[in-house]
PDB file of C-alpha atoms in Angstrom:
ATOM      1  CA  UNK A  63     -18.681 108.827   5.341  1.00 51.00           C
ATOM      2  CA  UNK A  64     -21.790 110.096   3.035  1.00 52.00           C
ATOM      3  CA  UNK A  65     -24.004 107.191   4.965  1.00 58.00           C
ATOM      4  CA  UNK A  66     -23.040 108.312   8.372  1.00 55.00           C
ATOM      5  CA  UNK A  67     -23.926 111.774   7.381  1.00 51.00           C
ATOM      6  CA  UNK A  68     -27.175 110.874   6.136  1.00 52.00           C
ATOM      7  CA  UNK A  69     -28.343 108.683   8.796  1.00 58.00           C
ATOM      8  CA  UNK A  70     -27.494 111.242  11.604  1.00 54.00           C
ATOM      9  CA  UNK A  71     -29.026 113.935   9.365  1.00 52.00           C
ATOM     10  CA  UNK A  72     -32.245 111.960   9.302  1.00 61.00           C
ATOM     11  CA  UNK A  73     -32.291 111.275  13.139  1.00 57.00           C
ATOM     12  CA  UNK A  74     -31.983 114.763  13.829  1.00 55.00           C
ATOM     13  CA  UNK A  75     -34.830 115.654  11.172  1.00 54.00           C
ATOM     14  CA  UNK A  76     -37.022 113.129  12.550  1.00 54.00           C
ATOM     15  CA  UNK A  77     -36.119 114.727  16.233  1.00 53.00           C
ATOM     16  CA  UNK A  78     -36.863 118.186  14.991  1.00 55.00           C
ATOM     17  CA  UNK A  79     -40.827 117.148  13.501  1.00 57.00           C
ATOM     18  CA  UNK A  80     -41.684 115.617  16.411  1.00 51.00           C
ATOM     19  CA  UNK A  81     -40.226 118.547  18.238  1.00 54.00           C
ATOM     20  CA  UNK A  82     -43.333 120.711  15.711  1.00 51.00           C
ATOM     21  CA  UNK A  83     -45.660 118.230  16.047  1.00 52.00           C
ATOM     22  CA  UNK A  84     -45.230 118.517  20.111  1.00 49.00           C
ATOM     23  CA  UNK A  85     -45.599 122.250  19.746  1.00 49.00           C
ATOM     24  CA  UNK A  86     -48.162 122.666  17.619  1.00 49.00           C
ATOM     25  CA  UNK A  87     -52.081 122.825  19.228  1.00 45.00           C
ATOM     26  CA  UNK A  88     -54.244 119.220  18.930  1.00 43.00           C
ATOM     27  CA  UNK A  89     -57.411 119.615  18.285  1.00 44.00           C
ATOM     28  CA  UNK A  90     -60.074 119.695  21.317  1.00 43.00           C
ATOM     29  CA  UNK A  91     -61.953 116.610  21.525  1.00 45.00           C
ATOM     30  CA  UNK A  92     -63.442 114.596  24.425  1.00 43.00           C
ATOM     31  CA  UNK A  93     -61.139 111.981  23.703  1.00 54.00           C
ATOM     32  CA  UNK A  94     -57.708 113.547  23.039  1.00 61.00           C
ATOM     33  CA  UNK A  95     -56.038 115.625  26.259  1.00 63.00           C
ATOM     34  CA  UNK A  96     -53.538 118.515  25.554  1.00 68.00           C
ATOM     35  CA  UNK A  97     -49.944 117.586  24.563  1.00 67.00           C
ATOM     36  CA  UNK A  98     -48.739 120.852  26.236  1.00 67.00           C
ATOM     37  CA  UNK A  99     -50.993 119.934  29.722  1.00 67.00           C
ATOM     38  CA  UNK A 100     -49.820 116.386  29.497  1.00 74.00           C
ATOM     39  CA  UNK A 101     -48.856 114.080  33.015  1.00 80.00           C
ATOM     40  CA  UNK A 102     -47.483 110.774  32.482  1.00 83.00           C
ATOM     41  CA  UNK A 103     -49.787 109.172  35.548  1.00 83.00           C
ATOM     42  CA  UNK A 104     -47.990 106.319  36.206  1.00 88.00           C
ATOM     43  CA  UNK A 105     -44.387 106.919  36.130  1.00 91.00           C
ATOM     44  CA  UNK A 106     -42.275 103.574  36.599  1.00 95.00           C
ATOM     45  CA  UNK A 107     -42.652 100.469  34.809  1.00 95.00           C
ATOM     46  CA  UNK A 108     -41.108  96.999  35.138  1.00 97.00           C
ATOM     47  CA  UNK A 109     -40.953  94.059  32.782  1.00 96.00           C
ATOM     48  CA  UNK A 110     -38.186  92.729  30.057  1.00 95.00           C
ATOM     49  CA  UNK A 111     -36.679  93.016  27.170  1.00 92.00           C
ATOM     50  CA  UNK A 112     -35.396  91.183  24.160  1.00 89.00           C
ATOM     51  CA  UNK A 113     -32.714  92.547  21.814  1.00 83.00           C
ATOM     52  CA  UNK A 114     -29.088  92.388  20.486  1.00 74.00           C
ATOM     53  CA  UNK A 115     -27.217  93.501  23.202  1.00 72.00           C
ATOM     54  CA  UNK A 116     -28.987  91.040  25.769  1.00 77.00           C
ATOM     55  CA  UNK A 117     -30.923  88.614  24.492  1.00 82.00           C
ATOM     56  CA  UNK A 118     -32.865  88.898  27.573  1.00 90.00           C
ATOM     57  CA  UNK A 119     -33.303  91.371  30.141  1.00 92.00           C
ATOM     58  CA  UNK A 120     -35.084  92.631  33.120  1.00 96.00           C
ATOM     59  CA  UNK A 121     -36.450  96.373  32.052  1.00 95.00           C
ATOM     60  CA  UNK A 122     -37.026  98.969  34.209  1.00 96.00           C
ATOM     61  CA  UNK A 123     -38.249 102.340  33.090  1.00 95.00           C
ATOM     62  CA  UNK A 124     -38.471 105.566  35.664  1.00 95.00           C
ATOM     63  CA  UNK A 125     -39.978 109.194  34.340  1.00 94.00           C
ATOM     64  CA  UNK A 126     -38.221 111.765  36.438  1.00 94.00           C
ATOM     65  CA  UNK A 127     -40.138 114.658  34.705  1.00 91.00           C
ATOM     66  CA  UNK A 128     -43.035 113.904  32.760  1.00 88.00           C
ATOM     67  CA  UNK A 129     -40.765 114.474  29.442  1.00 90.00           C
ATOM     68  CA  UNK A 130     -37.952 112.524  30.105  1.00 93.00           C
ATOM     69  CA  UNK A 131     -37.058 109.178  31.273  1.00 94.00           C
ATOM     70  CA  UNK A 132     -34.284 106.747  32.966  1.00 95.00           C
ATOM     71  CA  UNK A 133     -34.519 103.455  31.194  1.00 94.00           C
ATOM     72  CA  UNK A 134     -32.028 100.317  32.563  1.00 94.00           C
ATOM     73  CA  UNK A 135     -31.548  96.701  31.399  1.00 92.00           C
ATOM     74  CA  UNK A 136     -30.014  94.101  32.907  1.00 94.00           C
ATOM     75  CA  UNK A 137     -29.948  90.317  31.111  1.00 91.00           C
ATOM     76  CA  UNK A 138     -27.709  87.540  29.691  1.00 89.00           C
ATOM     77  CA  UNK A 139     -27.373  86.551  25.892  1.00 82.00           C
ATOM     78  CA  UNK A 140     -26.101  83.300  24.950  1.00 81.00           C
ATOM     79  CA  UNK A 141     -23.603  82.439  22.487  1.00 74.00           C
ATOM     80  CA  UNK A 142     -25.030  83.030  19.231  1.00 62.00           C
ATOM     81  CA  UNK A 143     -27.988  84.830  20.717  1.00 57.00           C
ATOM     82  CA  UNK A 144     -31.184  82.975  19.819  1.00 57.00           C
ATOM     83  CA  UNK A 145     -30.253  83.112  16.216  1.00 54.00           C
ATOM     84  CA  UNK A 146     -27.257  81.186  14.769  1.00 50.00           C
ATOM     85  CA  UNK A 147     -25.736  83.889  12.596  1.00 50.00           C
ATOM     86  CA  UNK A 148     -24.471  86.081  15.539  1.00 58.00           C
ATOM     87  CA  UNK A 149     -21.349  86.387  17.065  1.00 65.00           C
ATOM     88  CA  UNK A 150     -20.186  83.523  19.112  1.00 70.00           C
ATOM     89  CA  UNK A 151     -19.784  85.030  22.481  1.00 72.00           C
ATOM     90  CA  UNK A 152     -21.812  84.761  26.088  1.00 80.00           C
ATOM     91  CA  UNK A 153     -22.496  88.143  27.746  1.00 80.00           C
ATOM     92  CA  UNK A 154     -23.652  89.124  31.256  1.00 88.00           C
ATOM     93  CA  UNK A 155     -24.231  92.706  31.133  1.00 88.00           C
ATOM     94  CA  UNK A 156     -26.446  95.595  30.802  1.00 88.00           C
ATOM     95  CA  UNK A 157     -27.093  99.314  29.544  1.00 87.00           C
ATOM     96  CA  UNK A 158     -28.802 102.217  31.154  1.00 91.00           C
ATOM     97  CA  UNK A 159     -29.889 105.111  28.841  1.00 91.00           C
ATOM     98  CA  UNK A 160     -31.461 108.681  29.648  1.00 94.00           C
ATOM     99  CA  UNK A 161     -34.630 109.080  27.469  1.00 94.00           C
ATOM    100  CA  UNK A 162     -36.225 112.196  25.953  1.00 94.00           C
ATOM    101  CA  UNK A 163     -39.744 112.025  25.181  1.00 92.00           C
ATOM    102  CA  UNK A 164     -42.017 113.882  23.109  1.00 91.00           C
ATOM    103  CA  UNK A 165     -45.618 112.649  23.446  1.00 89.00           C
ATOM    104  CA  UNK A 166     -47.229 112.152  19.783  1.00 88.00           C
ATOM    105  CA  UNK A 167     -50.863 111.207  20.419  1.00 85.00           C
ATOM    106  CA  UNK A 168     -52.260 111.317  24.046  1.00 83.00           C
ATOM    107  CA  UNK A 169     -55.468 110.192  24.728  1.00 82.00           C
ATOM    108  CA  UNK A 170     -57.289 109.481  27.955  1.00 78.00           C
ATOM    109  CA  UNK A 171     -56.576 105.483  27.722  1.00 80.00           C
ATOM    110  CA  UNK A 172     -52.905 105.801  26.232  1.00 85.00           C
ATOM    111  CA  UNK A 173     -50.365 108.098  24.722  1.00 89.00           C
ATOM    112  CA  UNK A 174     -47.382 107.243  21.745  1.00 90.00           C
ATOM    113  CA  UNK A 175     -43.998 109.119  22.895  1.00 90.00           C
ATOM    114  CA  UNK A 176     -41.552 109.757  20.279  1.00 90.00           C
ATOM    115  CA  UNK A 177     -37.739 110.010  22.066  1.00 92.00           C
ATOM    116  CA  UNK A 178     -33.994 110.004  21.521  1.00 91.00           C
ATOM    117  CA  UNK A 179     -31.932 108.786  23.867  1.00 90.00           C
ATOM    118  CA  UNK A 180     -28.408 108.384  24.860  1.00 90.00           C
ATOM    119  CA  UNK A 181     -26.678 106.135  27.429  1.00 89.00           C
ATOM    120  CA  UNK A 182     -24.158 103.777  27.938  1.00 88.00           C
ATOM    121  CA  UNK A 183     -23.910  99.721  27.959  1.00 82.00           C
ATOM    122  CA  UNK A 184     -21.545  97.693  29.936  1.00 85.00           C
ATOM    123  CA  UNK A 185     -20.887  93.566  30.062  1.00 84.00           C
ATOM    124  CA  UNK A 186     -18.667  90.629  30.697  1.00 85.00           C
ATOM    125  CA  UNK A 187     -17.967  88.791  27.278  1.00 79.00           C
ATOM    126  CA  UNK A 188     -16.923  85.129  27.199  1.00 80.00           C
ATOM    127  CA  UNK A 189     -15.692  84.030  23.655  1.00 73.00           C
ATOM    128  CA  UNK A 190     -16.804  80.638  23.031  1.00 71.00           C
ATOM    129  CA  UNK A 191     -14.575  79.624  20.185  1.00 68.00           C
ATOM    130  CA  UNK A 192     -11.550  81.014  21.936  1.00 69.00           C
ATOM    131  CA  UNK A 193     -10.001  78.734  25.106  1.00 70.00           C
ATOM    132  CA  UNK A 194      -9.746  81.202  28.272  1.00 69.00           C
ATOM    133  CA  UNK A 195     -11.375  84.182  26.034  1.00 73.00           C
ATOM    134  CA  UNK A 196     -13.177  87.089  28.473  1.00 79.00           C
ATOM    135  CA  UNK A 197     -13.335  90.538  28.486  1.00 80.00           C
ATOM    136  CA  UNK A 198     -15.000  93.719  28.844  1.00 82.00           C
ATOM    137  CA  UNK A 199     -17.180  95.094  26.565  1.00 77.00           C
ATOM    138  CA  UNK A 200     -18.502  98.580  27.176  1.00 81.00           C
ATOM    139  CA  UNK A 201     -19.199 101.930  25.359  1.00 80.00           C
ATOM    140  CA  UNK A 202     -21.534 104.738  24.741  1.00 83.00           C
ATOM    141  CA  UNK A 203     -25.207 104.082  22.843  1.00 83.00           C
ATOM    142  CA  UNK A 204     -27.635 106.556  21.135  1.00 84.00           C
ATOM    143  CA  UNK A 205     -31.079 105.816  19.621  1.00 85.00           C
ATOM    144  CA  UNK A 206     -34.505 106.882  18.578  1.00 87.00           C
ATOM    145  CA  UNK A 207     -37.659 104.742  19.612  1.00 90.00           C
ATOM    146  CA  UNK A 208     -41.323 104.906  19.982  1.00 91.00           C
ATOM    147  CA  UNK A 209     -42.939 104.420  23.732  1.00 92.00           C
ATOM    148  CA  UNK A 210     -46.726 103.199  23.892  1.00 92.00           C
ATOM    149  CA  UNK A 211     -48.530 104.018  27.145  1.00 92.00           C
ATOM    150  CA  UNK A 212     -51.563 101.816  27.400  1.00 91.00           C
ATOM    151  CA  UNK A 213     -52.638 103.558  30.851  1.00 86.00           C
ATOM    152  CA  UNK A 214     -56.161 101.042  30.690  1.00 85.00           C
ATOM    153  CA  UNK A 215     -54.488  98.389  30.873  1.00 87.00           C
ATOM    154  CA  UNK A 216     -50.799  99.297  32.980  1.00 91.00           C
ATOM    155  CA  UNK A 217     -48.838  98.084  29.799  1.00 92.00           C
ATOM    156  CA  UNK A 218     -45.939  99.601  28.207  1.00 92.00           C
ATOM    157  CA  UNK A 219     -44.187  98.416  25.060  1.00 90.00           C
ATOM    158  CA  UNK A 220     -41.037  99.973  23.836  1.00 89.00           C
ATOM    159  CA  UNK A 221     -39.147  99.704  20.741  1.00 85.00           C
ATOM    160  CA  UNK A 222     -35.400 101.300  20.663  1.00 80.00           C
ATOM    161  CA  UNK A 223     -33.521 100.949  17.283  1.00 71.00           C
ATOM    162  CA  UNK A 224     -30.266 101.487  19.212  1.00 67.00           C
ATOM    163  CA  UNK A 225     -26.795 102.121  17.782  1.00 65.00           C
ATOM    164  CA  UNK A 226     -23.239 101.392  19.679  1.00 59.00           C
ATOM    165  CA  UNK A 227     -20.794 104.122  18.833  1.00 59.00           C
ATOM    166  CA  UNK A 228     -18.165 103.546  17.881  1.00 52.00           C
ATOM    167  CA  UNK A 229     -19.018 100.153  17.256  1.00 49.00           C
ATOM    168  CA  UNK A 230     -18.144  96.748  16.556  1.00 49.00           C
ATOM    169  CA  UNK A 231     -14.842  96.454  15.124  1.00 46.00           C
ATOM    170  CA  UNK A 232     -13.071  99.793  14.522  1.00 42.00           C
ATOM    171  CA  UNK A 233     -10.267  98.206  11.687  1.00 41.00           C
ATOM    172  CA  UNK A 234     -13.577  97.527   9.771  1.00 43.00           C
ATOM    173  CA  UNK A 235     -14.726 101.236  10.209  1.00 41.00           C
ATOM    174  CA  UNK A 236     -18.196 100.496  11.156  1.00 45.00           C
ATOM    175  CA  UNK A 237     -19.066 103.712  13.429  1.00 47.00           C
ATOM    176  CA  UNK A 238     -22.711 102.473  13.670  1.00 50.00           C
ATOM    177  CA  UNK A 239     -23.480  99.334  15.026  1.00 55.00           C
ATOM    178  CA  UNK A 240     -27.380  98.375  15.532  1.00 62.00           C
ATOM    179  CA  UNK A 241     -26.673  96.877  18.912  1.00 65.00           C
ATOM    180  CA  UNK A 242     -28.629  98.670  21.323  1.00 69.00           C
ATOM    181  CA  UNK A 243     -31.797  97.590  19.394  1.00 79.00           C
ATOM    182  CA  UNK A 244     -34.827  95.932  21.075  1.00 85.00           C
ATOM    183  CA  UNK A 245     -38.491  95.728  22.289  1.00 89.00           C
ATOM    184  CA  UNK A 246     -39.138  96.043  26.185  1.00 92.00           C
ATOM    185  CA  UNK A 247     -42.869  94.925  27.733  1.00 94.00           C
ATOM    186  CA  UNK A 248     -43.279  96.361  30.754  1.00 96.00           C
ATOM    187  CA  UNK A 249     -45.823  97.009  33.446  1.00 95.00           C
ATOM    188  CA  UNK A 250     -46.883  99.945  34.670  1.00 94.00           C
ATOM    189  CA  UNK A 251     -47.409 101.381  37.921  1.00 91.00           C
TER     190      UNK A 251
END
């Protein structure tokens, strides 16, 4: 119980500095543009993703203000993953999350967003070392992440340490699971 505690303490302290640091004036240089006066110029982007949940995906992100964001992956992971020490399963599935974003460092040729976000994740599970094994797996997610803007050149990367609550198996009490982790490459436009 004190590790839960601590990790959602420090997700809500690192929240609440870049909250200050959003707030707080930049300095005026040619280079840098106001945080408070920011536009996100292009607002949807379209590429894929690799994490837990799918091993795969197609990623599509959509600002509907320029401070928030609509982020949805669809893919397939195959038993095992691409690494031999996860579960044994096939899934066919996706998650959609609502993002919150707090830009860090905006210049003319790219900006860093900071952002929590919380969503939901949905997919078809077939257990491979169980005969006639499929299901439904589905359940809320929550996460902090870091979004990089590279307006120059119309990429954006994201990375999304992810968490699936409750999680995994609940008669193992594990109320965090990292499962909504991964890194998206998109392109913008």
């Amino acid at each position: 119980m004190y590790k839960k505690f601590l990790i959602a303490l420090t997700m809500f302290a690192v929240v609440g500095i870049a909250e200050a640091q959003v707030e707080s004036e930049t300095s005026e240089t040619e280079e840098k543009v106001s945080l408070r006066d920011y536009v996100v110029p292009k607002k949807s982007a379209l590429g894929i993703r690799f994490g837990y949940f799918n091993s795969i995906a197609a990623s599509y992100q959509q600002f509907i203000t320029d401070k928030s964001a609509i982020d949805v992956n669809f893919g397939w992971r195959p038993s095992g993953g691409f690494v031999r020490w996860a579960e044994p399963f096939t899934r066919l599935g996706g998650h959609a999350t609502y993002q919150r974003m707090y830009p860090l460092d905006v210049r003319k040729d790219g900006t860093i967003h900071f952002f929590w976000s919380v969503g939901w994740h949905a997919g078809v599970v077939e257990w491979v070392d169980v005969e006639d094994s499929r299901g439904l797996q589905t359940g809320p997610l929550v996460g902090v992440g870091l979004d990089l803007r590279f307006e120059k050149y119309s990429i954006n990367l994201g990375v999304l340490p992810g968490w699936d609550l409750p999680g995994g198996n609940l008669d193992q009490a594990a109320f965090f699971m990292n499962k909504g982790s991964g890194v998206a490459v998109r392109l913008l436009f």
